[in-house]
Coordinates of C-alpha atoms and ligand atoms in Angstrom, one line a residue:
M1466 CA 6.6 -40.4 -2.6
N1467 CA 10.0 -38.8 -3.9
I1468 CA 9.2 -35.9 -6.0
V1469 CA 11.5 -33.6 -7.9
I1470 CA 10.3 -30.1 -8.8
I1471 CA 12.0 -28.4 -11.8
G1472 CA 11.7 -24.6 -11.6
T1473 CA 11.9 -23.2 -8.1
G1474 CA 10.0 -19.9 -8.4
Y1475 CA 6.6 -18.8 -7.1
V1476 CA 4.9 -22.1 -8.1
G1477 CA 7.8 -24.5 -7.8
L1478 CA 8.9 -23.4 -4.3
V1479 CA 5.5 -23.2 -2.8
A1480 CA 4.5 -26.6 -4.4
G1481 CA 7.8 -28.1 -3.1
G1482 CA 7.6 -26.6 0.3
C1483 CA 3.8 -27.7 0.7
F1484 CA 4.5 -31.4 -0.8
A1485 CA 7.3 -31.7 1.9
E1486 CA 5.0 -30.4 4.6
I1487 CA 2.4 -33.2 3.8
G1488 CA 5.0 -35.9 4.3
H1489 CA 6.5 -36.3 0.8
H1490 CA 10.4 -36.3 0.0
V1491 CA 11.2 -33.2 -2.2
T1492 CA 14.1 -31.9 -4.3
C1493 CA 13.7 -28.5 -5.7
V1494 CA 15.8 -28.0 -8.7
D1495 CA 16.5 -24.6 -10.5
I1496 CA 19.2 -23.5 -13.2
C1497 CA 19.8 -20.3 -11.1
P1498 CA 22.7 -20.9 -8.7
K1499 CA 22.2 -17.8 -6.9
K1500 CA 18.5 -18.8 -6.0
I1501 CA 19.6 -22.2 -4.9
N1502 CA 22.6 -21.3 -3.0
G1503 CA 20.3 -18.6 -1.1
L1504 CA 17.7 -21.3 -0.6
K1505 CA 20.3 -23.7 1.0
Q1506 CA 21.1 -21.0 3.5
G1507 CA 17.3 -20.4 4.3
Q1508 CA 17.0 -17.2 2.2
L1509 CA 13.9 -17.2 0.2
P1510 CA 14.0 -15.5 -3.5
I1511 CA 10.5 -14.3 -3.1
Y1512 CA 8.0 -12.8 -0.4
E1513 CA 5.3 -15.2 0.3
P1514 CA 3.7 -15.1 3.7
G1515 CA 4.3 -18.4 5.8
L1516 CA 6.6 -19.8 3.1
D1517 CA 9.7 -19.2 5.2
E1518 CA 8.6 -21.3 8.1
I1519 CA 7.5 -24.2 5.7
V1520 CA 10.8 -24.2 3.9
A1521 CA 12.9 -23.8 7.1
R1522 CA 10.8 -26.7 9.0
N1523 CA 11.0 -29.1 6.1
T1524 CA 14.6 -28.5 5.2
A1525 CA 15.7 -29.0 8.9
A1526 CA 13.3 -32.4 8.8
G1527 CA 15.5 -33.6 5.7
R1528 CA 12.2 -33.7 3.6
L1529 CA 13.1 -30.8 1.3
H1530 CA 16.4 -30.2 -0.7
F1531 CA 17.6 -27.8 -3.1
T1532 CA 20.0 -28.3 -6.1
T1533 CA 20.9 -27.0 -9.6
N1534 CA 21.6 -30.5 -10.8
L1535 CA 18.9 -32.8 -11.8
A1536 CA 21.0 -35.9 -11.8
D1537 CA 21.2 -35.5 -7.9
A1538 CA 17.7 -36.2 -7.5
A1539 CA 16.7 -38.2 -10.6
P1540 CA 17.7 -41.9 -9.4
D1541 CA 15.0 -42.0 -6.7
A1542 CA 12.2 -39.9 -8.2
D1543 CA 8.6 -41.2 -8.5
A1544 CA 7.1 -37.9 -10.0
Y1545 CA 8.7 -34.9 -11.7
C1546 CA 6.8 -31.6 -11.5
I1547 CA 7.5 -29.1 -14.3
A1548 CA 7.1 -25.7 -12.7
V1549 CA 9.2 -23.4 -15.1
G1550 CA 8.0 -20.0 -16.4
T1551 CA 5.9 -19.9 -19.7
P1552 CA 6.3 -16.2 -20.5
P1553 CA 4.7 -14.6 -23.7
D1554 CA 6.3 -15.0 -27.0
E1555 CA 6.2 -12.2 -29.5
D1556 CA 2.9 -13.2 -30.8
G1557 CA 1.3 -13.8 -27.5
S1558 CA 1.7 -17.5 -27.5
A1559 CA 3.1 -19.2 -24.3
D1560 CA 6.8 -19.7 -24.9
L1561 CA 7.3 -23.4 -24.3
Q1562 CA 11.3 -23.4 -24.4
Y1563 CA 11.7 -23.8 -20.7
V1564 CA 9.0 -26.7 -20.3
L1565 CA 10.6 -28.5 -23.3
A1566 CA 14.1 -27.9 -22.1
A1567 CA 12.8 -29.3 -18.6
A1568 CA 11.2 -32.2 -20.3
R1569 CA 14.5 -33.1 -22.4
E1570 CA 16.4 -32.9 -19.2
I1571 CA 14.0 -35.4 -17.5
G1572 CA 14.5 -37.8 -20.5
Q1573 CA 18.2 -37.6 -19.9
H1574 CA 18.2 -38.6 -16.3
L1575 CA 15.0 -40.7 -15.8
A1576 CA 16.2 -43.7 -14.0
R1577 CA 13.1 -45.4 -13.2
P1578 CA 9.2 -45.3 -14.1
A1579 CA 7.9 -42.0 -13.2
V1580 CA 4.9 -39.7 -13.8
I1581 CA 5.8 -36.4 -15.4
I1582 CA 3.4 -33.7 -14.1
N1583 CA 3.0 -30.3 -15.8
K1584 CA 2.2 -27.7 -13.3
S1585 CA 3.2 -24.7 -15.6
T1586 CA 0.3 -23.0 -17.4
V1587 CA 0.7 -24.4 -20.8
P1588 CA -1.6 -24.5 -24.1
V1589 CA -3.6 -27.3 -25.0
G1590 CA -1.6 -30.0 -26.6
T1591 CA 1.6 -29.4 -24.6
A1592 CA 1.7 -32.8 -22.9
E1593 CA 2.1 -34.2 -26.2
K1594 CA 5.0 -32.2 -26.9
V1595 CA 6.7 -32.9 -23.4
R1596 CA 6.1 -36.6 -24.2
A1597 CA 7.9 -36.4 -27.4
A1598 CA 10.8 -34.4 -25.8
V1599 CA 11.1 -37.0 -23.0
S1600 CA 11.0 -39.8 -25.5
E1601 CA 13.7 -38.0 -27.7
S1602 CA 16.2 -37.9 -24.8
L1603 CA 15.5 -41.5 -23.8
T1604 CA 15.9 -42.6 -27.3
A1605 CA 19.3 -40.8 -27.6
R1606 CA 20.6 -42.6 -24.7
G1607 CA 19.2 -45.9 -25.7
A1608 CA 17.0 -46.1 -22.7
D1609 CA 13.5 -47.7 -22.6
I1610 CA 11.9 -46.5 -19.3
P1611 CA 8.1 -46.2 -18.9
Y1612 CA 6.6 -42.9 -17.9
H1613 CA 3.5 -41.0 -18.1
V1614 CA 2.7 -37.3 -18.5
A1615 CA 0.0 -35.7 -16.7
S1616 CA -1.5 -32.1 -16.3
N1617 CA -1.9 -30.7 -12.8
P1618 CA -2.3 -26.8 -13.3
E1619 CA -1.6 -24.7 -10.3
F1620 CA -4.2 -22.4 -9.0
L1621 CA -2.4 -20.6 -6.2
K1622 CA -2.7 -16.9 -5.5
E1623 CA 0.4 -15.0 -4.7
G1624 CA 0.1 -13.6 -1.1
V1625 CA -2.2 -16.6 0.1
A1626 CA -0.4 -19.3 -1.8
I1627 CA 0.0 -21.6 1.1
G1628 CA -3.5 -21.4 2.1
D1629 CA -4.5 -22.1 -1.6
F1630 CA -2.2 -25.1 -1.7
M1631 CA -3.1 -26.8 1.7
Q1632 CA -6.8 -26.0 1.3
P1633 CA -7.5 -25.9 -2.4
D1634 CA -10.8 -25.3 -4.0
R1635 CA -10.2 -28.2 -6.2
I1636 CA -7.3 -30.1 -7.5
I1637 CA -7.4 -30.6 -11.1
I1638 CA -5.8 -33.7 -12.6
G1639 CA -5.4 -34.2 -16.2
A1640 CA -4.6 -37.9 -16.7
D1641 CA -5.1 -40.1 -19.7
S1642 CA -3.8 -43.3 -18.1
E1643 CA -5.0 -45.2 -14.9
E1644 CA -1.4 -45.4 -13.7
A1645 CA -0.8 -41.5 -14.0
L1646 CA -4.1 -40.9 -12.1
N1647 CA -3.1 -43.4 -9.5
Q1648 CA 0.3 -41.7 -8.9
L1649 CA -1.3 -38.2 -8.5
Q1650 CA -4.0 -39.5 -6.3
T1651 CA -1.2 -40.8 -4.0
L1652 CA 0.6 -37.6 -4.3
Y1653 CA -2.5 -35.6 -3.2
A1654 CA -3.8 -38.2 -0.6
P1655 CA -2.9 -36.1 2.4
L1656 CA -5.0 -33.3 1.1
T1657 CA -8.1 -35.3 -0.2
E1658 CA -8.1 -37.4 3.0
R1659 CA -8.7 -34.0 4.5
G1660 CA -11.5 -33.2 2.3
A1661 CA -9.9 -31.6 -0.7
R1662 CA -11.7 -32.0 -3.9
L1663 CA -9.8 -33.9 -6.8
I1664 CA -11.4 -33.7 -10.2
H1665 CA -10.0 -36.1 -12.8
M1666 CA -10.4 -35.2 -16.5
A1667 CA -8.4 -35.7 -19.8
V1668 CA -5.1 -34.0 -20.1
R1669 CA -6.1 -31.6 -22.8
D1670 CA -9.3 -30.6 -20.6
A1671 CA -7.0 -29.8 -17.7
E1672 CA -4.7 -27.5 -19.7
M1673 CA -7.6 -25.6 -21.0
T1674 CA -9.4 -25.4 -17.6
K1675 CA -6.4 -23.4 -16.3
Y1676 CA -6.7 -20.8 -19.0
A1677 CA -10.3 -20.6 -18.7
A1678 CA -10.3 -19.9 -15.1
N1679 CA -7.7 -17.1 -15.5
A1680 CA -9.7 -15.7 -18.6
M1681 CA -13.0 -15.7 -16.5
L1682 CA -11.3 -14.0 -13.7
A1683 CA -9.7 -11.3 -16.0
T1684 CA -13.1 -11.0 -17.7
R1685 CA -14.8 -10.0 -14.4
I1686 CA -12.2 -7.4 -13.7
S1687 CA -12.2 -5.8 -17.2
F1688 CA -16.2 -5.9 -17.1
M1689 CA -16.4 -4.1 -13.7
N1690 CA -13.9 -1.6 -15.0
E1691 CA -16.1 -1.1 -17.9
I1692 CA -19.1 -0.5 -15.6
A1693 CA -16.9 1.9 -13.6
G1694 CA -16.0 4.1 -16.6
L1695 CA -19.8 4.1 -17.3
C1696 CA -20.6 5.1 -13.9
E1697 CA -18.3 8.0 -14.1
K1698 CA -20.2 9.3 -17.2
L1699 CA -23.8 8.8 -15.5
G1700 CA -23.1 10.2 -12.0
V1701 CA -23.3 6.7 -10.5
D1702 CA -21.0 5.4 -7.5
V1703 CA -19.7 1.9 -8.6
E1704 CA -19.2 1.0 -5.2
N1705 CA -22.9 0.8 -4.5
V1706 CA -23.4 -1.2 -7.8
R1707 CA -20.6 -3.6 -6.7
L1708 CA -22.3 -4.2 -3.4
G1709 CA -25.6 -4.6 -5.2
I1710 CA -24.4 -7.0 -7.8
G1711 CA -22.0 -8.8 -5.5
S1712 CA -24.8 -9.9 -3.1
D1713 CA -26.5 -11.9 -5.9
S1714 CA -25.3 -15.3 -5.3
R1715 CA -25.0 -16.0 -9.0
I1716 CA -22.4 -13.4 -9.2
G1717 CA -20.6 -13.1 -5.8
H1718 CA -18.4 -10.4 -4.4
R1719 CA -14.8 -11.7 -5.8
F1720 CA -12.9 -10.2 -8.6
I1721 CA -15.6 -7.3 -9.2
A1722 CA -13.5 -4.6 -7.7
P1723 CA -12.8 -1.8 -10.1
G1724 CA -9.4 -0.5 -10.2
A1725 CA -6.2 0.0 -12.1
G1726 CA -6.6 -2.9 -14.3
Y1727 CA -5.2 -6.5 -13.8
G1728 CA -1.7 -7.3 -13.8
G1729 CA 0.9 -10.0 -12.4
S1730 CA 2.6 -12.9 -14.1
C1731 CA -0.6 -14.9 -15.0
F1732 CA -3.8 -12.9 -16.2
P1733 CA -2.2 -10.8 -18.9
K1734 CA -0.1 -13.6 -20.3
D1735 CA -2.7 -16.4 -20.2
V1736 CA -5.4 -14.2 -21.8
R1737 CA -3.1 -13.4 -24.5
A1738 CA -2.2 -17.0 -25.0
L1739 CA -5.8 -18.0 -25.0
V1740 CA -6.3 -15.5 -27.7
N1741 CA -3.4 -16.9 -29.7
M1742 CA -4.8 -20.5 -29.1
A1743 CA -8.2 -19.5 -30.5
E1744 CA -6.7 -17.7 -33.5
N1745 CA -4.5 -20.7 -34.3
A1746 CA -7.7 -22.7 -34.2
G1747 CA -9.3 -20.4 -36.6
Y1748 CA -11.7 -19.0 -33.9
D1749 CA -12.4 -15.5 -33.1
P1750 CA -12.2 -14.8 -29.5
H1751 CA -14.3 -11.5 -29.2
V1752 CA -14.9 -11.5 -25.5
L1753 CA -11.1 -12.1 -24.8
H1754 CA -10.1 -9.2 -27.4
A1755 CA -12.6 -6.9 -25.3
V1756 CA -11.0 -7.9 -22.0
E1757 CA -7.5 -7.1 -23.1
T1758 CA -8.6 -3.7 -24.5
R1759 CA -10.3 -2.6 -21.5
N1760 CA -7.5 -3.7 -19.5
H1761 CA -4.9 -1.8 -21.4
Q1762 CA -7.1 1.4 -21.2
Q1763 CA -7.7 0.9 -17.5
K1764 CA -3.9 0.9 -16.8
N1765 CA -3.9 4.4 -18.1
R1766 CA -7.0 5.6 -16.2
L1767 CA -5.1 6.8 -13.2
Y1768 CA -2.8 8.9 -15.2
Q1769 CA -5.8 10.4 -17.2
K1770 CA -7.4 11.3 -13.9
L1771 CA -4.2 12.9 -12.7
C1772 CA -4.0 15.0 -15.9
A1773 CA -7.8 15.8 -15.7
E1774 CA -6.6 17.6 -12.3
L1775 CA -3.0 19.0 -13.0
G1776 CA -2.9 19.2 -17.0
D1777 CA -1.1 17.2 -19.4
D1778 CA 2.5 18.9 -18.7
L1779 CA 3.5 17.6 -15.6
S1780 CA 7.0 19.0 -15.4
G1781 CA 7.7 20.4 -12.1
K1782 CA 5.0 18.4 -10.4
T1783 CA 5.8 15.8 -7.9
I1784 CA 3.5 12.7 -7.9
A1785 CA 3.6 10.2 -4.8
V1786 CA 2.6 6.7 -5.7
W1787 CA 1.6 4.3 -2.9
G1788 CA 2.0 0.6 -3.8
L1789 CA 4.1 -0.9 -6.7
A1790 CA 3.4 -4.8 -6.5
F1791 CA 0.7 -6.0 -8.8
K1792 CA -1.4 -6.8 -5.9
P1793 CA -1.0 -6.7 -2.0
G1794 CA 0.7 -9.7 -0.3
T1795 CA 3.5 -10.1 -2.9
D1796 CA 6.7 -8.5 -4.1
D1797 CA 5.8 -9.6 -7.6
M1798 CA 6.1 -6.7 -10.2
R1799 CA 5.2 -8.6 -13.5
E1800 CA 2.8 -6.3 -15.6
A1801 CA 2.1 -4.1 -12.3
P1802 CA -0.3 -1.5 -13.2
S1803 CA 2.2 0.8 -11.2
L1804 CA 4.6 0.3 -13.9
A1805 CA 2.5 1.7 -16.7
L1806 CA 1.4 4.8 -14.4
I1807 CA 5.1 5.5 -13.3
H1808 CA 6.4 5.3 -17.2
A1809 CA 3.5 7.6 -18.0
L1810 CA 4.4 10.0 -15.2
L1811 CA 7.8 10.1 -16.0
D1812 CA 7.3 10.6 -19.7
A1813 CA 5.0 13.7 -18.9
G1814 CA 8.0 15.2 -17.1
A1815 CA 6.8 14.6 -13.3
K1816 CA 9.1 13.6 -10.5
V1817 CA 7.9 10.4 -9.0
R1818 CA 8.3 9.3 -5.4
A1819 CA 7.2 5.8 -4.8
Y1820 CA 6.8 3.6 -1.7
D1821 CA 5.8 -0.1 -1.4
P1822 CA 6.1 -2.2 1.8
V1823 CA 7.7 -5.3 0.4
A1824 CA 8.2 -4.8 -3.4
L1825 CA 11.1 -2.0 -3.4
H1826 CA 13.7 -4.5 -4.3
T1827 CA 11.8 -6.1 -7.4
A1828 CA 10.7 -2.6 -8.3
S1829 CA 14.2 -1.3 -8.7
R1830 CA 14.8 -4.2 -11.0
A1831 CA 11.6 -3.6 -13.0
L1832 CA 12.3 0.2 -13.1
P1833 CA 16.2 0.6 -13.9
H1834 CA 15.9 4.4 -13.9
A1835 CA 15.0 4.3 -10.1
A1836 CA 17.4 5.9 -7.8
Q1837 CA 17.6 6.3 -4.0
E1838 CA 18.1 10.0 -4.3
N1839 CA 18.1 13.1 -6.6
G1840 CA 16.4 11.1 -9.6
D1841 CA 13.2 11.7 -11.3
L1842 CA 12.0 8.5 -9.9
L1843 CA 12.8 7.6 -6.0
L1844 CA 11.9 4.6 -4.3
L1845 CA 11.5 5.2 -0.7
D1846 CA 11.0 3.0 2.3
D1847 CA 8.8 5.3 4.2
Q1848 CA 5.2 5.9 3.1
Y1849 CA 5.1 9.4 4.5
S1850 CA 8.4 10.4 3.1
A1851 CA 7.2 9.5 -0.2
V1852 CA 4.4 12.2 -0.2
D1853 CA 7.0 15.1 0.8
G1854 CA 6.1 18.0 -1.5
A1855 CA 3.7 15.9 -3.7
D1856 CA 1.0 17.5 -6.0
A1857 CA -1.0 14.3 -5.6
L1858 CA -1.1 11.0 -4.1
I1859 CA -1.9 7.9 -6.1
L1860 CA -2.8 4.8 -4.3
V1861 CA -2.3 1.9 -6.7
T1862 CA -1.9 -1.2 -4.7
E1863 CA -4.3 -1.7 -1.8
W1864 CA -2.0 -2.8 1.0
E1865 CA -3.7 -3.0 4.4
H1866 CA -0.8 -0.9 5.4
F1867 CA -2.4 2.1 3.7
R1868 CA -5.9 1.6 5.2
E1869 CA -5.5 3.9 8.2
P1870 CA -3.0 6.7 7.4
D1871 CA -2.2 9.8 9.4
F1872 CA -4.0 12.1 7.3
N1873 CA -2.9 15.3 9.1
T1874 CA 0.7 14.3 8.4
L1875 CA -0.2 13.6 4.7
R1876 CA -1.7 17.0 4.2
A1877 CA 1.1 18.7 6.2
R1878 CA 3.8 17.0 4.0
M1879 CA 2.0 17.2 0.6
H1880 CA 2.2 20.3 -1.6
R1881 CA -1.3 19.9 -2.6
A1882 CA -3.9 17.7 -0.9
L1883 CA -5.1 15.7 -3.9
F1884 CA -5.6 12.0 -3.7
I1885 CA -6.4 9.5 -6.3
D1886 CA -7.6 6.3 -5.1
G1887 CA -6.9 3.6 -7.7
R1888 CA -8.6 0.8 -5.4
N1889 CA -11.5 2.7 -3.9
Q1890 CA -10.0 2.1 -0.4
F1891 CA -11.6 5.1 1.1
H1892 CA -15.1 6.9 1.3
P1893 CA -15.2 10.3 -0.4
D1894 CA -17.1 11.8 2.2
D1895 CA -14.3 10.8 4.8
M1896 CA -11.5 12.1 2.5
H1897 CA -13.4 15.6 2.2
R1898 CA -13.7 15.6 5.8
H1899 CA -9.8 15.0 6.1
G1900 CA -9.3 17.9 3.6
F1901 CA -8.5 16.2 0.3
R1902 CA -9.9 16.5 -3.1
Y1903 CA -10.6 12.8 -3.7
I1904 CA -11.0 11.0 -6.9
G1905 CA -11.7 7.2 -7.0
V1906 CA -12.7 4.9 -9.8
G1907 CA -16.2 4.8 -11.1
R1908 CA -17.5 7.1 -8.3
G1909 CA -19.5 9.3 -10.5
H1910 CA -21.5 11.4 -8.2
A1911 CA -18.8 11.3 -5.5
I1912 CA -16.0 13.6 -7.0
A1913 CA -15.9 17.0 -5.3
Ligands
NAD950 N1 3.0 -17.3 -10.2 C1 1.8 -17.7 -10.0 O1 1.1 -17.1 -9.2 C2 1.3 -18.8 -10.8 C3 0.1 -19.4 -10.6 C4 -0.2 -20.5 -11.2 C5 0.3 -20.9 -12.3 N2 1.6 -20.2 -12.8 C6 2.3 -20.8 -13.8 O2 3.4 -21.6 -13.3 C7 4.7 -21.4 -14.1 C8 5.7 -20.8 -13.3 O3 5.3 -19.5 -12.8 P1 6.4 -18.9 -11.7 O4 5.6 -17.7 -11.4 O5 6.6 -19.9 -10.6 O6 7.6 -18.7 -12.7 P2 9.0 -18.2 -11.9 O7 9.7 -17.2 -13.1 O8 9.0 -17.4 -10.6 O9 9.9 -19.5 -11.8 C9 10.4 -20.2 -12.7 C10 11.6 -21.0 -12.3 O10 12.0 -21.9 -13.3 C11 13.5 -21.8 -13.4 N3 13.9 -22.6 -14.6 C12 13.6 -22.2 -15.9 N4 14.1 -23.3 -16.8 C13 14.7 -24.4 -15.8 C14 15.1 -25.5 -16.1 N5 15.3 -26.1 -17.2 N6 15.4 -26.3 -14.9 C15 15.4 -25.9 -13.8 N7 14.7 -24.7 -13.5 C16 14.4 -24.0 -14.5 C17 13.9 -20.5 -13.4 O11 15.0 -20.1 -13.0 C18 12.8 -19.9 -12.3 O12 13.4 -19.8 -11.1 C19 4.2 -20.4 -15.4 O13 3.9 -21.3 -16.3 C20 3.0 -19.8 -14.5 O14 2.1 -19.3 -15.6 C21 2.0 -19.2 -11.9

């Protein structure tokens, strides 16, 4: 099939590269000329393991193209995937301006019957708005070309996005017509022929499925963070509780690690958008409110733990931060817990020395006051330089990279051997043996 992807960010570029990899002819469109020019020269705008090889291979094979001009690709398109951002509006609702602008542009350029597939995460009812926007543009140019609008929410996880796309747990297809369903079945045939499961449902059901999935995962994280807080009060080690409940096959081990709160480009905004959808429908989303409140508080926990050790006035103190990306495997800094921590540290007068193996460039954009030298916030490209003279080291993002540090070097370079482990990566007994005062999350009887 000839596919046009509108929006070449995390979702659009992964989907575009992977659709080309399974044999389709793909054109990725973006309004950002810098991004498209870079891609034409083989430079990826994001860090995603394995994506560079896929983009290079398929570009060389002539199956993957990049352009800023939708008109270039529209004449041959069988399918358009909308993969633009849906950031939160002031009231928490998903801002649909980019989705609807993409829909209007499709209507301006649609040249033959096609299916329009929404991959962006959008509130229930958006497909109807997309249909209306396309129709308006077609009418304005006096064209009458048949098209269908389908929903195909994306479930990829940054850091392992290629595997998620190529071996998905399931492919959700929201299609209200036989023709749209057929087109999507053809699109995904190379994956379903290898065993991928395609689940067909109504468009509105598919739109809701995406929000419900993210809200469920966010709920698990907030639930476990709540249990971790209680463990601290009651002298219980949450890591044992986590193992104990995770081994129950009804619960499972994933998304129950306590930590620094969830961040990223999806969970926070999608929970907020679902709350907004519920409230607009006259329905009180008690659980979702609690999920958000707990997450907001959790993002402050590492800072509170530090202040409990060093006092509220951190002026004259130097704090090292390991890990800036919202999770390992990505350079995405959107709503990263490290941001809340660093802002709190700077407000309390601390000097911050931060390191991340891949997110330094995105972090410098997210933290405009960051300097390379002599500022209150330094972003450093070496994990040991980051701890020089530090009164504490706080681990925020659990990169593999940090698993086996040289503890002697750490202790020698730090001013005070205080380690706050925001992801429970280390065992308290081991850390005591290495000479550190160690504080994890929810490790009630393990603080010493
Ligand atoms: N990032 C993820 O892990 C992830 C996972 C699943 C779903 N989603 C959802 O997918 C959607 C896209 O997310 P993302 O992280 O890829 O966003 P992103 O911000 O990385 O990329 C969006 C891209 O769309 C481009 N764009 C905006 N308007 C355009 C237009 N009219 N024409 C062409 N390009 C345009 C922007 O320039 C940008 O490059 C969101 O709804 C998000 O919630 C994201």
